CSV table of C-alpha atoms in Angstrom, one decimal:
chain,number,residue,atom,x,y,z
A,225,MET,CA,112.9,204.3,62.3
A,226,ALA,CA,113.9,202.1,59.5
A,227,GLY,CA,112.7,204.9,57.3
A,228,ASP,CA,114.9,207.6,58.7
A,229,TRP,CA,117.6,206.9,56.3
A,230,LEU,CA,115.3,207.0,53.3
A,231,GLN,CA,113.2,210.0,54.5
A,232,VAL,CA,116.3,212.3,54.7
A,233,LEU,CA,116.8,211.4,51.2
A,234,GLU,CA,113.8,212.6,50.0
A,235,PRO,CA,113.8,216.4,49.4
A,236,MET,CA,114.4,216.7,45.9
A,237,PHE,CA,113.3,219.8,43.6
A,238,MET,CA,111.5,223.1,41.5
A,239,THR,CA,111.6,226.7,41.9
A,240,ALA,CA,109.1,229.6,41.8
A,241,ARG,CA,111.3,232.6,43.1
A,242,ILE,CA,114.4,233.1,45.4
A,243,THR,CA,116.1,236.0,46.1
A,244,VAL,CA,119.4,235.3,47.7
A,245,PRO,CA,121.4,238.4,49.2
A,246,VAL,CA,125.2,237.7,49.8
A,247,LYS,CA,128.2,239.4,50.1
A,248,LYS,CA,128.2,242.8,48.3
A,249,LYS,CA,124.9,242.8,47.9
A,250,LYS,CA,124.6,240.6,44.8
A,251,ASN,CA,121.5,239.0,44.3
A,252,PHE,CA,121.4,235.4,43.2
A,253,GLY,CA,118.6,232.6,41.8
A,254,GLN,CA,115.7,235.8,40.8
A,255,GLY,CA,113.2,234.9,38.3
A,256,GLY,CA,111.1,232.0,37.7
A,257,LEU,CA,113.5,229.5,38.0
A,258,PHE,CA,112.3,225.9,38.9
A,259,SER,CA,114.4,222.7,39.6
A,260,TYR,CA,114.2,219.1,39.6
A,261,PHE,CA,116.3,216.1,41.0
A,262,ALA,CA,116.3,212.5,41.0
A,263,ARG,CA,115.7,210.2,43.9
A,264,ILE,CA,118.8,208.3,45.4
A,265,GLN,CA,117.3,205.2,45.1
A,266,SER,CA,117.9,205.7,41.0
A,267,SER,CA,120.6,204.1,39.1
A,268,ALA,CA,123.8,206.5,38.5
A,269,GLY,CA,122.9,206.2,34.6
A,270,GLN,CA,119.5,207.7,35.5
A,271,VAL,CA,120.1,210.2,37.9
A,272,THR,CA,122.8,211.9,35.1
A,273,ALA,CA,120.1,211.2,32.1
A,274,ALA,CA,117.1,212.9,34.4
A,275,VAL,CA,119.1,216.1,35.5
A,276,ALA,CA,120.2,216.4,31.5
A,277,ALA,CA,116.3,216.0,30.9
A,278,ALA,CA,115.2,218.6,33.4
A,279,ILE,CA,118.0,220.9,31.8
A,280,ASP,CA,116.3,220.7,28.5
A,281,ALA,CA,112.8,220.9,29.7
A,282,GLY,CA,114.0,224.6,31.3
A,283,TYR,CA,115.0,223.9,34.8
A,284,ARG,CA,117.8,225.8,36.3
A,285,HIS,CA,117.6,225.1,40.1
A,286,PHE,CA,118.9,221.6,41.5
A,287,ASP,CA,118.7,220.9,44.9
A,288,CYS,CA,121.3,218.4,45.9
A,289,ALA,CA,122.7,217.2,49.3
A,290,TYR,CA,125.9,215.1,50.3
A,291,VAL,CA,123.4,212.7,52.2
A,292,TYR,CA,121.7,211.7,48.9
A,293,GLN,CA,124.9,210.1,47.9
A,294,ASN,CA,124.6,211.0,44.1
A,295,GLU,CA,126.2,214.3,43.5
A,296,ASN,CA,128.7,212.8,41.1
A,297,GLU,CA,126.1,211.7,38.8
A,298,VAL,CA,123.9,215.2,39.1
A,299,GLY,CA,127.6,216.7,38.4
A,300,ASP,CA,127.8,214.6,35.2
A,301,GLY,CA,124.6,215.7,34.1
A,302,ILE,CA,125.4,219.3,34.7
A,303,GLN,CA,128.6,219.0,33.0
A,304,GLN,CA,127.2,217.4,30.1
A,305,LYS,CA,124.7,220.3,28.9
A,306,ILE,CA,127.4,222.7,30.0
A,307,LYS,CA,129.5,221.0,27.2
A,308,GLU,CA,126.9,220.7,24.9
A,309,GLY,CA,126.2,224.6,25.2
A,310,ILE,CA,122.6,223.9,26.6
A,311,VAL,CA,123.2,226.5,29.5
A,312,LYS,CA,126.6,228.0,31.0
A,313,ARG,CA,127.1,227.6,34.6
A,314,GLU,CA,125.9,231.0,35.6
A,315,ASP,CA,122.8,230.1,33.9
A,316,LEU,CA,122.0,227.5,36.8
A,317,PHE,CA,121.3,227.8,40.6
A,318,ILE,CA,123.0,225.0,42.5
A,319,VAL,CA,122.2,224.3,46.2
A,320,SER,CA,123.8,221.6,48.2
A,321,LYS,CA,123.7,220.5,52.0
A,322,LEU,CA,126.0,220.5,54.6
A,323,TRP,CA,125.7,216.7,56.4
A,324,CYS,CA,125.4,216.5,60.0
A,325,THR,CA,128.3,214.3,60.4
A,326,PHE,CA,130.2,217.4,59.3
A,327,TYR,CA,129.1,219.8,61.7
A,328,GLU,CA,132.6,220.3,63.8
A,329,LYS,CA,133.9,223.2,62.7
A,330,PRO,CA,137.2,222.0,61.4
A,331,LEU,CA,135.3,219.2,59.1
A,332,VAL,CA,133.1,222.3,57.4
A,333,LYS,CA,135.2,223.4,54.5
A,334,GLY,CA,136.3,220.0,53.3
A,335,ALA,CA,132.9,218.6,53.4
A,336,CYS,CA,132.0,221.6,50.8
A,337,GLN,CA,135.0,220.7,48.7
A,338,LYS,CA,134.3,217.4,48.4
A,339,THR,CA,130.6,218.2,47.3
A,340,LEU,CA,131.9,221.0,44.6
A,341,ALA,CA,134.3,218.2,43.5
A,342,ASP,CA,131.7,215.3,43.1
A,343,LEU,CA,129.4,218.1,41.1
A,344,LYS,CA,132.4,219.3,39.4
A,345,LEU,CA,131.9,223.0,39.8
A,346,ASP,CA,134.0,226.0,41.5
A,347,TYR,CA,131.0,227.2,43.8
A,348,LEU,CA,127.7,226.7,45.1
A,349,ASP,CA,125.3,229.3,44.8
A,350,LEU,CA,123.7,227.9,47.9
A,351,TYR,CA,124.7,225.7,50.7
A,352,LEU,CA,122.4,224.5,53.5
A,353,MET,CA,123.1,223.1,57.2
A,354,HIS,CA,120.8,219.8,56.7
A,355,TRP,CA,119.5,219.7,60.0
A,356,PRO,CA,120.1,221.9,63.6
A,357,PHE,CA,121.9,219.1,65.2
A,358,GLY,CA,125.1,217.5,64.3
A,359,PHE,CA,125.8,213.4,64.5
A,360,LYS,CA,129.2,211.7,65.6
A,361,ALA,CA,131.5,212.2,63.3
A,362,GLY,CA,132.8,209.3,61.0
A,363,GLU,CA,132.2,207.1,58.3
A,364,GLU,CA,128.7,206.3,59.2
A,365,LEU,CA,126.1,208.7,57.7
A,366,PHE,CA,123.6,207.6,60.4
A,367,PRO,CA,125.6,206.6,63.5
A,368,LYS,CA,123.5,205.1,66.2
A,369,ASP,CA,123.6,203.9,69.7
A,370,ASP,CA,122.3,200.5,70.7
A,371,ARG,CA,118.8,202.0,71.1
A,372,GLY,CA,119.0,202.9,66.9
A,373,MET,CA,119.2,206.6,68.1
A,374,ALA,CA,121.4,208.8,66.5
A,375,ILE,CA,124.6,209.5,68.3
A,376,PRO,CA,125.1,213.5,68.6
A,377,ASN,CA,128.1,215.2,68.9
A,378,ASN,CA,128.4,218.2,71.0
A,379,THR,CA,129.0,220.9,68.4
A,380,ASP,CA,126.8,224.3,68.8
A,381,ILE,CA,125.3,224.8,65.5
A,382,LEU,CA,126.5,228.7,66.1
A,383,GLN,CA,129.6,227.5,65.8
A,384,THR,CA,129.2,225.7,62.6
A,385,TRP,CA,127.5,228.6,61.2
A,386,GLU,CA,130.8,230.5,61.7
A,387,ALA,CA,132.1,227.9,59.5
A,388,MET,CA,129.7,228.2,56.8
A,389,GLU,CA,130.2,232.2,56.7
A,390,GLU,CA,134.0,231.5,56.3
A,391,LEU,CA,133.0,229.3,53.1
A,392,VAL,CA,131.1,232.7,51.7
A,393,ASP,CA,134.3,234.7,52.4
A,394,ALA,CA,136.7,231.8,50.7
A,395,GLY,CA,133.9,232.0,47.7
A,396,LEU,CA,133.4,228.6,47.8
A,397,VAL,CA,129.8,229.3,48.4
A,398,LYS,CA,127.8,232.3,47.1
A,399,ALA,CA,125.3,232.4,49.8
A,400,ILE,CA,124.5,230.1,53.2
A,401,GLY,CA,121.3,228.8,54.6
A,402,VAL,CA,119.2,226.3,56.8
A,403,SER,CA,117.0,223.4,56.6
A,404,ASN,CA,114.8,221.9,59.1
A,405,PHE,CA,114.9,224.6,61.5
A,406,ASN,CA,112.3,225.8,63.7
A,407,HIS,CA,111.9,229.8,64.2
A,408,GLU,CA,113.6,229.8,67.6
A,409,GLN,CA,116.8,228.1,66.0
A,410,ILE,CA,116.9,230.6,63.4
A,411,GLU,CA,116.2,233.2,65.5
A,412,ARG,CA,119.4,231.8,67.5
A,413,ILE,CA,121.6,232.6,64.3
A,414,LEU,CA,120.0,236.0,63.8
A,415,THR,CA,120.9,237.4,67.4
A,416,LYS,CA,124.3,235.9,67.1
A,417,PRO,CA,127.0,238.3,68.6
A,418,GLY,CA,129.4,239.1,65.5
A,419,LEU,CA,127.0,237.6,62.9
A,420,LYS,CA,128.4,237.8,59.5
A,421,TYR,CA,125.7,236.3,57.0
A,422,LYS,CA,122.1,236.1,58.0
A,423,PRO,CA,120.6,232.8,56.5
A,424,ALA,CA,119.2,233.2,53.0
A,425,ASN,CA,117.0,230.5,52.9
A,426,ASN,CA,115.4,227.8,55.1
A,427,GLN,CA,114.2,224.2,53.5
A,428,ILE,CA,111.5,223.0,55.2
A,429,GLU,CA,109.0,220.3,54.7
A,430,CYS,CA,105.4,221.8,53.1
A,431,HIS,CA,102.3,220.9,51.3
A,432,PRO,CA,98.8,221.2,52.0
A,433,TYR,CA,98.6,218.6,55.1
A,434,LEU,CA,101.5,220.7,56.5
A,435,THR,CA,101.3,224.1,55.7
A,436,GLN,CA,103.9,225.6,58.1
A,437,GLU,CA,101.8,228.9,58.1
A,438,LYS,CA,103.8,230.6,60.8
A,439,LEU,CA,107.2,229.5,60.1
A,440,ILE,CA,106.8,230.9,56.4
A,441,LYS,CA,105.5,234.0,57.7
A,442,TYR,CA,108.3,234.1,60.3
A,443,CYS,CA,111.1,233.8,57.8
A,444,GLN,CA,109.6,236.1,55.2
A,445,SER,CA,109.3,238.7,57.8
A,446,LYS,CA,113.0,238.2,58.5
A,447,GLY,CA,114.1,238.3,54.4
A,448,ILE,CA,114.6,234.4,54.7
A,449,ALA,CA,113.4,232.5,51.3
A,450,VAL,CA,111.7,229.7,52.3
A,451,THR,CA,111.8,226.2,50.0
A,452,ALA,CA,109.2,223.3,50.3
A,453,TYR,CA,110.6,220.1,49.8
A,454,CYS,CA,107.8,217.1,49.5
A,455,PRO,CA,105.8,219.5,48.1
A,456,LEU,CA,103.4,216.6,46.8
A,457,GLY,CA,103.5,214.9,49.7
A,458,SER,CA,106.0,212.3,48.8
A,459,PRO,CA,103.4,209.7,47.4
A,460,ASP,CA,106.2,206.8,46.5
A,461,ARG,CA,108.0,207.0,49.6
A,462,PRO,CA,109.2,203.6,50.9
A,463,TRP,CA,107.9,204.0,54.2
A,464,ALA,CA,104.3,205.0,53.6
A,465,LYS,CA,101.9,203.3,55.9
A,466,PRO,CA,98.1,202.0,54.7
A,467,GLU,CA,96.6,204.4,56.7
A,468,ASP,CA,98.5,207.4,56.0
A,469,PRO,CA,96.6,210.2,54.0
A,470,SER,CA,97.4,210.4,50.3
A,471,LEU,CA,97.6,214.3,49.3
A,472,LEU,CA,97.4,213.7,45.7
A,473,ASP,CA,94.2,211.5,45.9
A,474,ASP,CA,92.8,214.2,47.9
A,475,PRO,CA,89.0,214.6,46.6
A,476,LYS,CA,88.9,218.4,47.1
A,477,ILE,CA,92.0,218.9,45.2
A,478,LYS,CA,90.9,216.9,42.4
A,479,GLU,CA,88.0,219.0,42.3
A,480,ILE,CA,90.2,222.1,42.2
A,481,ALA,CA,92.5,220.7,39.5
A,482,ALA,CA,89.8,219.6,37.5
A,483,LYS,CA,88.3,223.0,37.0
A,484,HIS,CA,91.8,224.2,35.7
A,485,ASN,CA,92.0,221.3,33.7
A,486,LYS,CA,95.7,220.4,35.7
A,487,THR,CA,96.5,217.9,37.5
A,488,PRO,CA,96.5,217.6,41.6
A,489,ALA,CA,100.3,217.6,41.5
A,490,GLN,CA,100.3,220.7,39.5
A,491,VAL,CA,97.7,222.5,42.0
A,492,VAL,CA,99.5,221.5,44.9
A,493,LEU,CA,102.9,223.2,43.2
A,494,ARG,CA,100.7,226.2,42.2
A,495,PHE,CA,99.8,226.8,45.7
A,496,GLN,CA,103.3,227.4,46.9
A,497,ILE,CA,104.2,229.1,44.2
A,498,GLN,CA,101.4,231.9,44.9
A,499,ARG,CA,102.6,231.7,48.8
A,500,ASN,CA,106.1,233.0,47.3
A,501,VAL,CA,107.4,229.7,48.2
A,502,ILE,CA,110.0,228.0,46.4
A,503,VAL,CA,109.2,224.2,45.6
A,504,ILE,CA,111.1,221.2,45.0
A,505,PRO,CA,109.5,218.3,43.6
A,506,LYS,CA,111.5,215.3,42.6
A,507,SER,CA,111.0,213.0,39.6
A,508,VAL,CA,113.3,210.8,37.2
A,509,THR,CA,110.7,210.6,34.9
A,510,PRO,CA,110.9,213.2,31.7
A,511,GLN,CA,106.9,213.1,31.3
A,512,ARG,CA,106.4,214.0,34.9
A,513,ILE,CA,109.6,216.7,34.8
A,514,VAL,CA,108.2,218.3,31.9
A,515,GLU,CA,104.4,218.4,33.6
A,516,ASN,CA,105.6,219.9,36.9
A,517,PHE,CA,107.0,222.4,34.8
A,518,LYS,CA,103.5,223.8,33.4
A,519,VAL,CA,102.3,225.9,36.5
A,520,PHE,CA,102.6,229.3,35.3
A,521,ASP,CA,99.6,229.3,33.2
A,522,PHE,CA,97.1,229.5,35.6
A,523,GLU,CA,96.3,231.0,38.8
A,524,LEU,CA,94.3,229.6,41.8
A,525,THR,CA,91.6,232.1,43.3
A,526,LYS,CA,91.3,233.5,47.1
A,527,GLU,CA,88.7,230.8,47.9
A,528,GLU,CA,91.0,227.9,46.6
A,529,MET,CA,94.0,229.0,48.2
A,530,ALA,CA,92.2,229.5,51.3
A,531,THR,CA,90.6,225.6,50.6
A,532,ILE,CA,93.9,224.1,50.6
A,533,LEU,CA,95.4,225.8,53.5
A,534,SER,CA,92.3,224.6,55.2
A,535,PHE,CA,93.6,221.1,54.5
A,536,ASN,CA,96.4,221.5,57.6
A,537,ARG,CA,97.0,218.5,59.8
A,538,ASN,CA,100.3,219.2,60.9
A,539,TRP,CA,101.1,215.9,59.3
A,540,ARG,CA,105.0,214.9,58.5
A,541,VAL,CA,106.3,212.7,55.9
A,542,CYS,CA,109.6,213.3,57.3
A,543,THR,CA,110.2,212.9,60.8
A,544,MET,CA,114.0,212.2,61.6
A,545,SER,CA,112.7,210.0,64.7
A,546,ILE,CA,116.2,208.7,65.1
A,547,SER,CA,116.6,212.2,66.6
A,548,LYS,CA,113.6,212.7,68.5
A,549,THR,CA,115.5,212.9,71.8
A,550,HIS,CA,118.2,215.3,70.7
A,551,LYS,CA,118.3,218.3,72.4
A,552,ASP,CA,117.8,220.5,69.1
A,553,TYR,CA,115.3,218.4,67.7
A,554,PRO,CA,113.4,221.2,65.6
A,555,PHE,CA,109.6,219.6,65.6
A,556,HIS,CA,109.0,219.5,69.5
A,557,ALA,CA,108.6,223.4,68.7
A,558,GLU,CA,105.0,224.8,67.6
A,559,TYR,CA,107.1,226.3,64.5
């Protein structure tokens, strides 16, 4: 459970394609956008520099979250490049996430405004509910009981969703979505009486060892874009165990990579792109930021795609184990 704090900070980024239907049927984020992000463990200066380097490399989609505790530094990097004339605000697709301690309806708008202030922006392109359950409101990001389990609040996610819809109407966000929701939880939103805006996106852990085929098929059938976090299997996660599988060291992935004269990471990213899944790897290393972008000059064969899909073992990097006893814990369901 010590890894839960770090696990939830893990999703970072890149993009294949995202079409987000919002109010007035306007679409945002179409095209070959890529996004990149920096780890929370990085220093403030390193995060700002990494964001600037990503923009210089061509990245335009940035995946952020209140809980990463670095949105101020991300905002500094974005503003630096806007002031330099490298990009305009409308060139960028900025995503952030509502943290679980702000799920009570009266708290949602203030949480969004805090994120906007830190990022130094007037609006977000996409705002997600980070998990399908709320935590006790307060200063602690991960309030725990004496057993070390997360202290929930009793807010229904449908109430939180109504507050998310109000953010669209207020012009604070262009579109809203979810993260780590299973199909039953998404269905609850879609069938909610009086629904104004359906989820535009579901951001989920996804990689060759957790292919999420059923959930992706469900979301795409409902017109909900899917974003894959931890697409490389998070090889540098601090809570890794010696017995955990190492995705980028998989001999079959290395073999496919060699055939295309690419790295295993590039093959794994390309795999998601060919599934019409948005992919968000992370790095603060300029060389890797550039390398992760070079996935549009080759294509995996049908046989190679099938081979990679066959690696699925339903293995998760991010389990959020402190919430396993929560009634809305998403990973007890099949998908």
